[in-house]
Amino acid sequence: MSHDVSVGIVADWLVTFAGSEKVISEFIKLYPDADVYSVVDFLSDESRKKFYGKEATTSFIQRLPFAKKKYQQYLPLMPLAIEQLDVTGHDIVLSSSHAVAKGVLTGPDQLHISYVHSPIRYAWDFQHQYLRESGLNKGLKGKLARWFLHKIRMWDYRTANGVDHFIANSQFIARRIKKVYGRDADVIYPPVDVDRFTLQENKEDFYFTASRMVPYKRIDLIVEAFSQMPDKKLVVIGDGSEMAKIKSRAGSNIEILGYQPDDVMQDYMRRTRAFVFAAEEDFGITPVEAQASGTPVIAFGKGGVLETIRPYGERNATGMFFSEQTAESLIKAVRHFDTIKDTILPQDCRENALKFSAQRFHDELDEYIKTKWHDFNERKRIIY
């Protein structure tokens, strides 16, 4: 691709360095001269190093009161905010979207490729769960929340027309994009830094989970299940709004460590007998990180994990699924895993994880954008 091509990169918000931000970082690796845009940018100095020092052009929400801590409370303003970001000077616009980034305004002579982690979860098929968990399923606040989510859905559907090509982070999300927007999406699995994790074949006699402690991650379910299995040790790393609830359910066989630095998490990931994962995720990075450590995964069998874990019963299995998000279903899976654990080999787990490496993502994305840019220019040449 010519160095004269101008690229703009659009994020929802830049506050922490997680899955969506890893995609932005890879965009920047591909196009180091690109400009970055976001509703807000409150990245720490450490996280900004992964963006190679780049700061985003931000919206008016950046300057609103308490935006650094309460930016998500300005969600009703975000559709307006993303539309005020001026990306008209760019030939190619790349958005990394799980909320509003795909709604940035582009023209007919700009190529807009949107990497979608999910259509806005709480506005579409997760609406009823979101309202219940937020205490917004009744009363006047509930009515206002439903009205707002209705408006968000209308905006979200309309702005899908401004995207030339959708990339989904899994086949699961490609199906959701088709359902919500009526559009086909190509799948490029997100980058997982598998090189941070090293293979360890000798496992110790404990189970492990790590996550933000928010409702949909279902750490409460894992803790409840292991509290009913006092002969099984569980170690939990993470912090969040559910911490007090989770601690109250933990038996003496459960060790809750709270937030820990990466090196501690990696050490537990290498040594554990199995990593336990109870969320319904769009992709799910931590199960891949576990496999990169040679560690099998016991996961709720829905969502992206169906594409990243080879279940027991298949050749070169890397884990096991449980069928319902209940303590009983997880207990049954753990008991079964204990009887077959020696048939799941650390080397097979590691090899499976390598299919989701950052280098693989980089190469696939580079080829994809080059191809779409070539096709875009060919169509313009024919028209004009």
Coordinates of C-alpha atoms in Angstrom, one line a residue:
M1 CA 0.0 0.0 0.0
S2 CA 1.3 3.5 -0.9
H3 CA 2.8 5.6 1.9
D4 CA 0.6 8.4 0.6
V5 CA -2.5 6.7 1.9
S6 CA -3.8 8.5 5.0
V7 CA -5.3 6.3 7.8
G8 CA -7.5 7.2 10.7
I9 CA -8.0 4.8 13.6
V10 CA -11.2 5.1 15.8
A11 CA -11.8 3.7 19.2
D12 CA -14.8 3.7 21.5
W13 CA -12.9 4.9 24.6
L14 CA -9.3 4.5 25.7
V15 CA -9.2 4.0 29.5
T16 CA -7.6 0.6 30.1
F17 CA -5.6 -1.7 27.8
A18 CA -7.8 -4.7 27.1
G19 CA -9.0 -6.7 24.0
S20 CA -10.4 -3.7 22.0
E21 CA -7.3 -1.7 22.7
K22 CA -5.0 -4.6 21.6
V23 CA -6.6 -4.3 18.2
I24 CA -6.0 -0.6 18.2
S25 CA -2.3 -1.3 19.0
E26 CA -2.0 -3.7 16.1
F27 CA -3.7 -1.1 13.8
I28 CA -1.0 1.4 14.9
K29 CA 1.8 -1.2 14.2
L30 CA 0.5 -1.6 10.7
Y31 CA 0.1 2.2 10.2
P32 CA 2.5 4.1 12.5
D33 CA 1.7 7.4 10.9
A34 CA -2.1 7.0 11.5
D35 CA -4.1 9.5 13.6
V36 CA -6.1 8.0 16.5
Y37 CA -9.6 9.2 17.6
S38 CA -11.7 8.3 20.6
V39 CA -14.7 9.5 22.6
V40 CA -12.3 9.9 25.6
D41 CA -8.6 9.1 26.2
F42 CA -7.5 8.6 29.8
L43 CA -4.8 5.9 29.2
S44 CA -2.1 5.6 31.8
D45 CA 1.5 6.3 30.7
E46 CA 2.2 2.6 30.9
S47 CA -0.7 1.7 28.6
R48 CA 0.2 4.5 26.2
K49 CA 3.6 2.9 25.5
K50 CA 1.6 0.1 23.8
F51 CA 0.2 2.8 21.6
Y52 CA 3.7 4.0 20.8
G53 CA 3.1 7.3 22.6
K54 CA 0.1 8.3 20.5
E55 CA -2.7 10.4 22.0
A56 CA -6.2 10.4 20.6
T57 CA -8.2 13.3 19.3
T58 CA -11.1 13.2 21.6
S59 CA -14.8 14.4 21.8
F60 CA -16.4 16.9 24.0
I61 CA -17.1 14.2 26.6
Q62 CA -13.4 14.3 27.5
R63 CA -14.0 17.7 29.1
L64 CA -17.2 16.9 30.9
P65 CA -17.2 16.7 34.8
F66 CA -15.9 13.4 36.2
A67 CA -15.4 11.9 32.7
K68 CA -12.3 10.1 33.8
K69 CA -14.1 8.0 36.3
K70 CA -17.7 8.2 35.1
Y71 CA -17.3 8.2 31.3
Q72 CA -19.7 5.3 30.8
Q73 CA -22.5 7.4 32.4
Y74 CA -22.2 9.6 29.4
L75 CA -23.3 6.8 27.1
P76 CA -26.4 8.6 26.0
L77 CA -24.2 11.3 24.5
M78 CA -21.7 9.0 22.8
P79 CA -23.5 8.6 19.5
L80 CA -23.5 12.4 19.1
A81 CA -19.9 12.5 20.3
I82 CA -18.5 10.0 17.9
E83 CA -20.2 11.8 15.0
Q84 CA -18.4 15.0 15.9
L85 CA -14.9 13.5 15.4
D86 CA -13.7 14.7 12.0
V87 CA -12.0 11.9 10.1
T88 CA -12.6 13.4 6.6
G89 CA -8.9 13.9 5.9
H90 CA -8.3 10.1 5.8
D91 CA -8.5 7.7 2.9
I92 CA -9.0 4.7 5.1
V93 CA -10.8 4.6 8.5
L94 CA -10.3 1.7 10.8
S95 CA -12.6 1.4 13.8
S96 CA -12.4 -1.0 16.7
S97 CA -15.9 -1.1 18.0
H98 CA -17.9 -2.7 20.9
A99 CA -20.1 0.4 21.4
V100 CA -20.1 3.5 19.1
A101 CA -16.8 3.6 17.2
K102 CA -18.3 2.2 14.0
G103 CA -20.7 5.2 13.9
V104 CA -18.0 7.7 12.9
L105 CA -19.0 9.6 9.8
T106 CA -17.3 8.8 6.6
G107 CA -17.8 9.7 2.9
P108 CA -18.2 7.7 -0.3
D109 CA -14.5 8.2 -1.2
Q110 CA -13.3 6.8 2.2
L111 CA -12.9 3.1 2.9
H112 CA -14.3 2.3 6.4
I113 CA -13.4 -1.1 7.8
S114 CA -14.8 -1.8 11.3
Y115 CA -13.4 -4.6 13.5
V116 CA -16.4 -5.4 15.7
H117 CA -15.9 -7.1 19.1
S118 CA -19.7 -7.1 19.4
P119 CA -22.7 -5.0 18.5
I120 CA -23.6 -3.0 21.6
R121 CA -24.4 -5.9 24.0
Y122 CA -26.6 -4.1 26.4
A123 CA -28.8 -2.6 23.6
W124 CA -29.5 -5.9 21.7
D125 CA -29.7 -9.5 23.0
F126 CA -28.3 -8.7 26.4
Q127 CA -30.7 -5.9 27.1
H128 CA -32.9 -7.7 29.6
Q129 CA -30.0 -9.1 31.5
Y130 CA -28.4 -5.7 31.6
L131 CA -31.5 -4.1 33.0
R132 CA -31.9 -6.7 35.7
E133 CA -28.3 -6.5 36.8
S134 CA -28.4 -2.7 36.9
G135 CA -31.7 -2.6 38.8
L136 CA -33.3 -0.8 35.9
N137 CA -36.0 -3.4 35.1
K138 CA -38.8 -1.5 36.8
G139 CA -40.0 2.0 37.8
L140 CA -39.5 5.3 36.0
K141 CA -35.7 4.8 35.6
G142 CA -36.4 1.5 34.0
K143 CA -38.8 3.1 31.5
L144 CA -36.3 5.7 30.6
A145 CA -33.5 3.1 30.2
R146 CA -35.7 1.1 27.8
W147 CA -36.5 4.2 25.8
F148 CA -32.8 5.1 25.6
L149 CA -31.8 1.6 24.5
H150 CA -34.5 1.7 21.9
K151 CA -33.0 4.9 20.5
I152 CA -29.5 3.4 20.6
R153 CA -30.7 0.4 18.6
M154 CA -32.1 2.6 15.9
W155 CA -28.8 4.6 15.8
D156 CA -26.7 1.5 15.8
Y157 CA -28.6 -0.2 13.0
R158 CA -28.6 3.0 10.9
T159 CA -24.8 3.6 11.2
A160 CA -24.0 0.1 10.0
N161 CA -24.7 1.5 6.6
G162 CA -21.6 3.7 6.9
V163 CA -19.3 0.7 7.2
D164 CA -17.9 -0.8 4.0
H165 CA -16.6 -4.0 5.5
F166 CA -17.2 -5.7 8.9
I167 CA -14.6 -7.9 10.5
A168 CA -15.9 -10.0 13.4
N169 CA -13.6 -11.3 16.2
S170 CA -15.3 -14.8 16.0
Q171 CA -17.9 -16.7 14.0
F172 CA -20.2 -16.2 17.0
I173 CA -20.0 -12.4 16.5
A174 CA -20.3 -12.7 12.8
R175 CA -23.7 -14.4 13.4
R176 CA -24.6 -11.6 15.8
I177 CA -23.6 -8.9 13.2
K178 CA -25.8 -10.7 10.6
K179 CA -28.7 -10.9 13.0
V180 CA -28.5 -7.3 14.1
Y181 CA -27.3 -5.4 11.0
G182 CA -28.2 -7.8 8.2
R183 CA -24.6 -7.7 7.0
D184 CA -22.0 -10.3 6.4
A185 CA -18.7 -10.1 8.3
D186 CA -15.3 -11.7 7.7
V187 CA -13.7 -13.3 10.7
I188 CA -10.2 -12.5 11.9
Y189 CA -9.6 -13.8 15.4
P190 CA -8.1 -11.1 17.7
P191 CA -4.5 -11.0 18.8
V192 CA -3.5 -12.9 21.9
D193 CA 0.0 -12.3 23.3
V194 CA 0.7 -16.0 23.6
D195 CA 4.5 -15.3 23.9
R196 CA 3.9 -13.9 27.4
F197 CA 3.0 -17.4 28.5
T198 CA 5.3 -20.4 28.6
L199 CA 4.5 -24.1 28.5
Q200 CA 4.6 -25.9 31.8
E201 CA 3.9 -29.7 31.7
N202 CA 3.8 -30.5 35.5
K203 CA 0.6 -29.2 37.0
E204 CA -0.3 -28.7 40.6
D205 CA -3.4 -29.7 42.5
F206 CA -5.5 -26.6 42.3
Y207 CA -7.9 -24.9 39.9
F208 CA -7.6 -21.3 38.8
T209 CA -9.7 -18.4 37.4
A210 CA -8.9 -14.8 36.6
S211 CA -11.2 -12.0 35.5
R212 CA -12.7 -8.6 36.2
M213 CA -15.4 -9.2 38.9
V214 CA -18.4 -7.9 37.0
P215 CA -21.7 -9.8 36.7
Y216 CA -21.5 -11.3 33.3
K217 CA -18.1 -12.9 34.0
R218 CA -19.9 -15.2 36.5
I219 CA -17.0 -15.6 38.9
D220 CA -19.8 -15.9 41.6
L221 CA -20.9 -19.1 39.9
I222 CA -17.4 -20.6 39.9
V223 CA -16.9 -19.7 43.6
E224 CA -20.4 -21.1 44.5
A225 CA -19.5 -24.4 42.7
F226 CA -16.1 -24.8 44.3
S227 CA -17.6 -24.0 47.7
Q228 CA -19.6 -27.2 47.3
M229 CA -16.4 -29.1 46.5
P230 CA -14.3 -28.6 49.6
D231 CA -11.8 -31.2 48.3
K232 CA -11.0 -29.0 45.4
K233 CA -8.8 -25.9 45.8
L234 CA -9.6 -22.8 43.8
V235 CA -7.5 -19.7 43.3
V236 CA -9.2 -16.5 42.1
I237 CA -7.4 -13.4 40.8
G238 CA -9.3 -10.2 39.9
D239 CA -11.2 -7.3 41.4
G240 CA -14.4 -5.3 40.6
S241 CA -17.9 -4.5 41.7
E242 CA -18.7 -8.1 42.6
M243 CA -15.8 -8.6 45.0
A244 CA -17.9 -8.4 48.2
K245 CA -20.6 -10.7 46.9
I246 CA -18.0 -13.2 45.7
K247 CA -16.0 -13.2 49.0
S248 CA -19.2 -13.8 50.9
R249 CA -19.8 -17.1 48.9
A250 CA -16.2 -18.4 49.2
G251 CA -15.5 -21.5 51.3
S252 CA -12.2 -22.2 53.1
N253 CA -10.9 -24.0 50.0
I254 CA -11.0 -20.9 47.9
E255 CA -8.2 -18.3 47.9
I256 CA -9.2 -14.9 46.5
L257 CA -6.1 -12.8 45.8
G258 CA -7.7 -9.6 44.3
Y259 CA -5.8 -7.7 41.7
Q260 CA -2.4 -9.1 40.9
P261 CA 0.3 -8.0 38.4
D262 CA 0.7 -10.0 35.1
D263 CA 3.7 -12.0 36.3
V264 CA 1.7 -13.4 39.2
M265 CA -1.3 -14.3 37.0
Q266 CA 1.0 -16.0 34.5
D267 CA 2.6 -18.1 37.2
Y268 CA -0.7 -19.4 38.4
M269 CA -1.8 -20.0 34.8
R270 CA 1.2 -22.2 34.2
R271 CA 0.9 -24.2 37.4
T272 CA -2.9 -24.8 37.7
R273 CA -4.5 -28.1 36.9
A274 CA -7.2 -26.3 34.8
F275 CA -8.4 -22.8 34.1
V276 CA -12.2 -22.3 34.8
F277 CA -14.2 -20.0 32.6
A278 CA -17.9 -19.4 33.1
A279 CA -18.7 -16.3 31.0
E280 CA -20.5 -16.2 27.6
E281 CA -17.8 -14.2 25.8
D282 CA -17.6 -12.9 22.2
F283 CA -14.1 -14.5 21.9
G284 CA -12.5 -14.9 25.3
I285 CA -8.8 -14.1 25.5
T286 CA -8.0 -15.7 28.9
P287 CA -8.9 -19.3 27.8
V288 CA -6.4 -18.9 25.0
E289 CA -3.8 -17.6 27.4
A290 CA -4.4 -20.6 29.6
Q291 CA -3.8 -23.0 26.7
A292 CA -0.6 -21.1 25.8
S293 CA 0.6 -22.1 29.2
G294 CA -0.2 -25.8 28.5
T295 CA -3.3 -25.6 30.7
P296 CA -6.6 -27.2 29.9
V297 CA -9.8 -25.1 30.2
I298 CA -13.2 -26.0 31.7
A299 CA -15.6 -23.5 30.1
F300 CA -19.2 -22.7 29.7
G301 CA -20.0 -24.1 26.2
K302 CA -21.4 -21.0 24.5
G303 CA -19.9 -18.1 22.6
G304 CA -16.3 -17.7 21.3
V305 CA -14.8 -20.6 23.4
L306 CA -16.5 -23.0 21.0
E307 CA -14.0 -21.8 18.4
T308 CA -10.9 -21.6 20.7
I309 CA -11.1 -24.9 22.7
R310 CA -11.1 -28.4 21.4
P311 CA -13.4 -30.3 23.8
Y312 CA -12.7 -33.7 25.4
G313 CA -13.8 -36.3 22.9
E314 CA -12.2 -34.7 19.9
R315 CA -8.7 -35.4 18.7
N316 CA -5.9 -33.4 20.6
A317 CA -8.5 -32.0 23.1
T318 CA -7.6 -28.9 25.1
G319 CA -10.5 -28.7 27.5
M320 CA -14.1 -29.5 28.5
F321 CA -17.4 -27.7 28.3
F322 CA -20.2 -27.5 30.8
S323 CA -23.7 -26.9 29.3
E324 CA -25.5 -24.6 31.7
Q325 CA -24.4 -21.5 33.7
T326 CA -25.2 -23.2 37.0
A327 CA -23.1 -24.5 39.9
E328 CA -24.4 -28.0 39.4
S329 CA -23.4 -28.1 35.7
L330 CA -19.9 -26.8 36.5
I331 CA -19.5 -29.3 39.4
K332 CA -20.3 -32.2 37.1
A333 CA -17.7 -31.0 34.6
V334 CA -15.0 -30.6 37.2
R335 CA -15.7 -34.1 38.6
H336 CA -15.6 -35.5 35.1
F337 CA -12.4 -33.6 34.2
D338 CA -10.7 -35.2 37.2
T339 CA -11.2 -38.6 35.7
I340 CA -9.8 -37.8 32.3
K341 CA -7.3 -35.0 32.9
D342 CA -4.3 -37.1 32.0
T343 CA -5.6 -37.5 28.4
I344 CA -5.4 -33.7 27.7
L345 CA -1.8 -32.9 26.9
P346 CA -0.1 -29.6 27.7
Q347 CA 1.6 -29.6 24.3
D348 CA -1.7 -29.9 22.5
C349 CA -3.0 -26.9 24.5
R350 CA 0.0 -24.8 23.6
E351 CA -0.2 -25.7 19.9
N352 CA -3.9 -24.8 19.7
A353 CA -3.2 -21.4 21.3
L354 CA -0.5 -20.5 18.8
K355 CA -3.3 -20.3 16.1
F356 CA -4.4 -17.0 17.8
S357 CA -1.0 -15.3 18.0
A358 CA -0.5 -11.5 17.5
Q359 CA 1.7 -12.2 14.5
R360 CA -1.0 -14.2 12.8
F361 CA -3.5 -11.4 13.5
H362 CA -1.0 -8.8 12.1
D363 CA -0.4 -10.8 8.9
E364 CA -4.1 -11.6 8.3
L365 CA -5.2 -8.0 8.9
D366 CA -2.5 -6.5 6.7
E367 CA -3.5 -8.7 3.8
Y368 CA -7.2 -8.0 4.4
I369 CA -6.9 -4.2 4.3
K370 CA -4.6 -4.2 1.3
T371 CA -7.1 -6.4 -0.6
K372 CA -10.1 -4.3 0.3
W373 CA -8.2 -1.0 -0.5
H374 CA -7.2 -2.4 -3.9
D375 CA -10.8 -3.5 -4.6
F376 CA -12.2 -0.2 -3.4
N377 CA -9.9 1.7 -5.8
E378 CA -10.8 -0.6 -8.7
R379 CA -14.5 0.1 -8.2
K380 CA -13.8 3.8 -8.2
R381 CA -11.7 3.6 -11.3
I382 CA -14.5 1.7 -13.2
I383 CA -17.1 4.2 -12.0
Y384 CA -15.1 7.3 -13.0

